[in-house]
Short mmCIF file of C-alpha atoms in Angstrom, two decimals:
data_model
loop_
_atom_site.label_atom_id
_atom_site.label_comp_id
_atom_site.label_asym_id
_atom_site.label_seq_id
_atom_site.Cartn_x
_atom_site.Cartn_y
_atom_site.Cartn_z
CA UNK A 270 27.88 100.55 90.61
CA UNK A 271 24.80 101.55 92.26
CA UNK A 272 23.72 99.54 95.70
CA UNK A 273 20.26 98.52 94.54
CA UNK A 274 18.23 95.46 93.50
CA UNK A 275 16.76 94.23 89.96
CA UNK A 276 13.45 95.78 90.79
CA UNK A 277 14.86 98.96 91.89
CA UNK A 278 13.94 98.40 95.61
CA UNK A 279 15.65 100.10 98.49
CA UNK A 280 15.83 103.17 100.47
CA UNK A 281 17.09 105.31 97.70
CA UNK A 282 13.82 106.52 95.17
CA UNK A 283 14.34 105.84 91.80
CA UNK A 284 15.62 108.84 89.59
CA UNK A 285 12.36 111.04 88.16
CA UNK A 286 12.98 111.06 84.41
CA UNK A 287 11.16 114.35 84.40
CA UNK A 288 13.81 116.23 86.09
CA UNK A 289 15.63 115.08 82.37
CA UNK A 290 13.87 116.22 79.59
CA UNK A 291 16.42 115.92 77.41
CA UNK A 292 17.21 111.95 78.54
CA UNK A 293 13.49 111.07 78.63
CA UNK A 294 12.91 112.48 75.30
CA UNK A 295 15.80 110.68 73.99
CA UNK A 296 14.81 107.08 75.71
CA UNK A 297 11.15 107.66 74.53
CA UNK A 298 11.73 107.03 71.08
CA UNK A 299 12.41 103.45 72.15
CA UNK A 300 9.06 102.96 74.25
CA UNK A 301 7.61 99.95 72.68
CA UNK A 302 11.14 97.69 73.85
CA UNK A 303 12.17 99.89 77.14
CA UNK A 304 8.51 98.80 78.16
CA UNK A 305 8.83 95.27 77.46
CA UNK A 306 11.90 94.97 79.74
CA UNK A 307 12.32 92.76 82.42
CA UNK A 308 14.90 94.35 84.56
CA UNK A 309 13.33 97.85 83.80
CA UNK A 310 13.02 98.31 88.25
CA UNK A 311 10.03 100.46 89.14
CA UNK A 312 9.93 102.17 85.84
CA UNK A 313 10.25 101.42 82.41
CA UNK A 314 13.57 103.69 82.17
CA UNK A 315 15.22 101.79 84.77
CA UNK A 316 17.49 104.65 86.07
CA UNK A 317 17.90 103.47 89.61
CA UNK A 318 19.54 106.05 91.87
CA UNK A 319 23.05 105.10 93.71
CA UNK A 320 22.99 104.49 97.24
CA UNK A 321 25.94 106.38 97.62
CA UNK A 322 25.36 109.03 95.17
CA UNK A 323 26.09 111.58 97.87
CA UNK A 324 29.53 110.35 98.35
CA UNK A 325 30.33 112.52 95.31
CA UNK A 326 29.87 116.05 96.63
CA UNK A 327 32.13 115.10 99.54
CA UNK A 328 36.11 115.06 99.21
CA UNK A 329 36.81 111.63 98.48
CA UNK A 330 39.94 108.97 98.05
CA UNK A 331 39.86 107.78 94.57
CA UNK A 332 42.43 105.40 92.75
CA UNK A 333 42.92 103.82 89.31
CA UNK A 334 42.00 100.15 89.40
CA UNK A 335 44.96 99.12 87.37
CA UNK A 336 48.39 100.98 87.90
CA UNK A 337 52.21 99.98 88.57
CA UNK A 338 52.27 100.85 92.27
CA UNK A 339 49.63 102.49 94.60
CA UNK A 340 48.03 105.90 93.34
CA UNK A 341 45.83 106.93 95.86
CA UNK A 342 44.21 110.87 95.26
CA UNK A 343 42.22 113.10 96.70
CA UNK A 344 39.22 114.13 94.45
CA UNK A 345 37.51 117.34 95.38
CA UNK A 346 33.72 117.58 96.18
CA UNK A 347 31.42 117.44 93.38
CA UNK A 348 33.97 115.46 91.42
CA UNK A 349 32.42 112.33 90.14
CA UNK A 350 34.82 108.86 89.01
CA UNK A 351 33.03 106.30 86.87
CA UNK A 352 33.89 102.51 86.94
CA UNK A 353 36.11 100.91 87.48
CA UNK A 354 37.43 103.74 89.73
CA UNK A 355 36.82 103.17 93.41
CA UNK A 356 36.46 105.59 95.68
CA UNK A 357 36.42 105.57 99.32
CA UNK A 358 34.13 108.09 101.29
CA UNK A 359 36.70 109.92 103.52
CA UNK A 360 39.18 113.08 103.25
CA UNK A 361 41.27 111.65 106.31
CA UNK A 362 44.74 112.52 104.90
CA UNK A 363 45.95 110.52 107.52
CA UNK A 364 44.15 107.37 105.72
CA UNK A 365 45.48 108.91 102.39
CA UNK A 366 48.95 108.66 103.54
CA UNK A 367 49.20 105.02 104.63
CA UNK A 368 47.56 103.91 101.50
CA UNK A 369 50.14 105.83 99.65
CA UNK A 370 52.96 104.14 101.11
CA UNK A 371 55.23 101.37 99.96
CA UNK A 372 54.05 99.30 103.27
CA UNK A 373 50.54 99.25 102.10
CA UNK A 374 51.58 98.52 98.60
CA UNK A 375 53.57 95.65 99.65
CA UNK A 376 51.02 94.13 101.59
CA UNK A 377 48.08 95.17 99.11
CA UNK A 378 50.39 93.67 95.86
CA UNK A 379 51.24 90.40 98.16
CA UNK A 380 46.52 89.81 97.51
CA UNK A 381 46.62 90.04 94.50
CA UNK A 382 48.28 88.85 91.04
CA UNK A 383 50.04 91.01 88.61
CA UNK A 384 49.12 91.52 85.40
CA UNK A 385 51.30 92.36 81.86
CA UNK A 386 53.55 95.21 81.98
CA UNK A 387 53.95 94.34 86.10
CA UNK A 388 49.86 96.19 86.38
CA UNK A 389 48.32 95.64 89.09
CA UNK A 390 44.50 95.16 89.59
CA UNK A 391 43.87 97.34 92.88
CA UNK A 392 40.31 96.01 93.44
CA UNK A 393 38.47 97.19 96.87
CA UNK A 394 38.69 93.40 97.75
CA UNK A 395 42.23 94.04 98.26
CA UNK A 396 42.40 97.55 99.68
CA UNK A 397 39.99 97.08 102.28
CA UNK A 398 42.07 94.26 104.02
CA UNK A 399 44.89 96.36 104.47
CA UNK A 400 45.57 96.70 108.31
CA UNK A 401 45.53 100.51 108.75
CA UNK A 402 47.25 101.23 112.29
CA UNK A 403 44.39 103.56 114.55
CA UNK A 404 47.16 105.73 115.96
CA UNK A 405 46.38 108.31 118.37
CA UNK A 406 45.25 111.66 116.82
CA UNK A 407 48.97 113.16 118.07
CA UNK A 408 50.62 110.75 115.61
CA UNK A 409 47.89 111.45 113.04
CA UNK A 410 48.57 114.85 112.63
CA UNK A 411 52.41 115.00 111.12
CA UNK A 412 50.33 112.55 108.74
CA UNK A 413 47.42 115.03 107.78
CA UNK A 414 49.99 118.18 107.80
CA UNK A 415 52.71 116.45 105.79
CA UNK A 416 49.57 115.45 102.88
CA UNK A 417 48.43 119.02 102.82
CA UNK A 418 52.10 119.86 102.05
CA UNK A 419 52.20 117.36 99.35
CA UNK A 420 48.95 118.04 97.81
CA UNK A 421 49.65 121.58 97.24
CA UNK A 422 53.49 121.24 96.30
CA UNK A 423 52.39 118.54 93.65
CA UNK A 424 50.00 121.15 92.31
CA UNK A 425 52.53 124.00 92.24
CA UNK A 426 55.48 121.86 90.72
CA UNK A 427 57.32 122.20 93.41
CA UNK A 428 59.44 118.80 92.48
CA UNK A 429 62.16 118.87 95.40
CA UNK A 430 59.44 119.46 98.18
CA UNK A 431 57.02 117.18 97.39
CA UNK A 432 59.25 114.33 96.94
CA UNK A 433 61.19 114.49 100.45
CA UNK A 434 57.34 115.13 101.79
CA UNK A 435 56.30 112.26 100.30
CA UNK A 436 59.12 110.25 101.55
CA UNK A 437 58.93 111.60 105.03
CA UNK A 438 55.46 110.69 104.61
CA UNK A 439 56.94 107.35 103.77
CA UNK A 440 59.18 106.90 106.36
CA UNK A 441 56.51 108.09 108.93
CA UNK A 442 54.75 104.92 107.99
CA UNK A 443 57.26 102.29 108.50
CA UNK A 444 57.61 103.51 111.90
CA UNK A 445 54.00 102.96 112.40
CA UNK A 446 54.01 99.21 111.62
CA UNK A 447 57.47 98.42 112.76
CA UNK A 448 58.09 100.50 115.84
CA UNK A 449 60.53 97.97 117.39
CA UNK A 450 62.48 97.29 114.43
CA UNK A 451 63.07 101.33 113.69
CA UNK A 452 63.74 102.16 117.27
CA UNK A 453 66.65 99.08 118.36
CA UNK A 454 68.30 100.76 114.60
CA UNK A 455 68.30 104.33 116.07
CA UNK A 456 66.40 105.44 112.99
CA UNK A 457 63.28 107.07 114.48
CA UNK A 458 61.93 110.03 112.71
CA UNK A 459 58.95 111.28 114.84
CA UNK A 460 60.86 112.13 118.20
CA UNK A 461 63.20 114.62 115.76
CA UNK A 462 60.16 115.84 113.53
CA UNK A 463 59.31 118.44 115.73
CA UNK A 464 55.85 121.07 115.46
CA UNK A 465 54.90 121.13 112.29
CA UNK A 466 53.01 123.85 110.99
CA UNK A 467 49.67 123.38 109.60
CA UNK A 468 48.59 125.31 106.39
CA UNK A 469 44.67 126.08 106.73
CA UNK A 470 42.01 127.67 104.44
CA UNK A 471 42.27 131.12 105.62
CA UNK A 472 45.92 131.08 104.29
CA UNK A 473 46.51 132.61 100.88
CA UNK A 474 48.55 130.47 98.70
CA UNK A 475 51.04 132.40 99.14
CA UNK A 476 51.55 132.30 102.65
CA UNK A 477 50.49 127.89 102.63
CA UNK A 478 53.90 127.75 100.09
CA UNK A 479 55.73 129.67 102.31
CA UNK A 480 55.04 128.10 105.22
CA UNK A 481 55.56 124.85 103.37
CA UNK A 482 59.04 126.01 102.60
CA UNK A 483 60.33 127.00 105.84
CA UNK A 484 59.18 123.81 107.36
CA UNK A 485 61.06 122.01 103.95
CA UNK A 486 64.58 124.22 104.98
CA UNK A 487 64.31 122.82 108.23
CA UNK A 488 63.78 119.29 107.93
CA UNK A 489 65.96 119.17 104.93
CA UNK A 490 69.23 120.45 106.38
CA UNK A 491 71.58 117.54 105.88
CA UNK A 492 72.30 118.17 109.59
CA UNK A 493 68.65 117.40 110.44
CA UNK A 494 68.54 113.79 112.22
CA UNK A 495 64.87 113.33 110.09
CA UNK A 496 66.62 113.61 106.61
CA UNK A 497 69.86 111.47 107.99
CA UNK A 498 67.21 109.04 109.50
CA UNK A 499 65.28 108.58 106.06
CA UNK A 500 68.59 108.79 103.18
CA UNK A 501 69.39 105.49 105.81
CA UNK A 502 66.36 104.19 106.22
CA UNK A 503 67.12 100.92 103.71
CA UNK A 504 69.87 99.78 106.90
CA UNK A 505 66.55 98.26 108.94
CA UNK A 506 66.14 95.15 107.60
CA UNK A 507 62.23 95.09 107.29
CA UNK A 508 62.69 97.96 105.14
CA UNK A 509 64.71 97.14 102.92
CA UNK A 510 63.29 93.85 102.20
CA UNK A 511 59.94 95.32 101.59
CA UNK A 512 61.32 98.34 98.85
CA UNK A 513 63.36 95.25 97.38
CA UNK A 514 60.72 93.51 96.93
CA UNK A 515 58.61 96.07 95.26
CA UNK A 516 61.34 96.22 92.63
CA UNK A 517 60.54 92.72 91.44
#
């Protein structure tokens, strides 16, 4: 949906239907009615431009609107989603993280009604109310590392990896909201996570997957308090009652 009026009014200039041959030779077969239009805006074509058209050569979040639990993706720049797709104008992996978690699910789901099949709508109306914690950018970072690490071990099939990730990602998040509740049950995560180890551009692939693994080895060592902490996680109360109630 493009931010504009009927008439086509607004800071964004209409599209010029020369720069589309092809499109304005088509629509000119059908001059005598596109003329006689009332909503036709400031020209008889009526392509109005989108306010936020430039949102689409940045890296975006994008979701489905209807799904079974929260889906939120990264899109690439220069990747355009038509409606009903939403898309929100940020690559904070950070953001993309708490979205992705079953807190924000919980409290998106509890907006909202669910449909047939247990679908649920996930309209911006609901989204955007979700309280997202502004931690400080040191407990921001595990967040952004730990989504590059899923990201790429998603692409690469990497099954094992990016399913702890994603629940240390997870787990990350409940400690966020319920602080309190995580600490007085001795099941912290952050204090054990340690320096992670940021994959970055001028990595090959190569060297992102291995670094990716070696930080996987270490956290996954059944010794590790951060994998004890999360296969235990359900023993807070708050959490469990939340992943319960997503099974509903």
């Amino acid at each position: 949906m493009c931010i504009r009026d009927s008439n086509g009014h607004g800071d964004i200039p209409p599209i010029d239907i020369d720069a589309y041959p092809a499109i304005k030779a088509h629509l000119d077969q059908y001059w005598d009615k596109l003329a006689k239009r009332q909503d036709k805006g400031v020209t008889p074509y009526n392509l109005r431009n989108c306010a936020y058209i430039d949102e689409f050569e940045k890296e975006k979040i994008v979701w489905g609107n209807l799904a079974l639990s929260c889906q939120f993706a990264l899109a690439d720049a220069g990747f355009y989603i038509n409606a009903p797709s939403p898309l929100i104008g940020s690559e904070d992996r950070y953001l993309l993280a708490v979205l992705n978690s079953t807190v924000a699910d919980f409290y998106i789901r509890s907006l909202g009604v669910t449909r047939n099949g247990g679908y649920f709508e996930y309209k911006p109306m609901f989204v955007e109310k979700l309280p997202v914690p502004n931690a400080p950018d040191d407990k921001r970072t595990p967040f952004q590392i730990l989504a590059d690490y899923v990201l790429l071990t998603t692409k690469k099939d990497k099954t094992l990896e990016s399913a702890f990730f994603e629940q240390l990602i997870d787990g990350l998040v409940y400690e966020l909201y319920f602080p309190d509740e995580i600490k007085a049950a001795g099941k912290e995560i952050l204090p054990h996570l340690g320096e992670l180890s940021p994959i970055t551009d001028s990595m090959s692939e190569e060297e992102k997957l291995a670094v990716i693994h070696r930080e996987f080895n270490r956290l996954y060592d059944p010794n590790h308090p951060v994998r004890n902490n999360l296969e235990t996680l359900d023993s807070v109360e708050v959490v469990r009652a939340i992943r319960e109630a997503l099974k509903k």
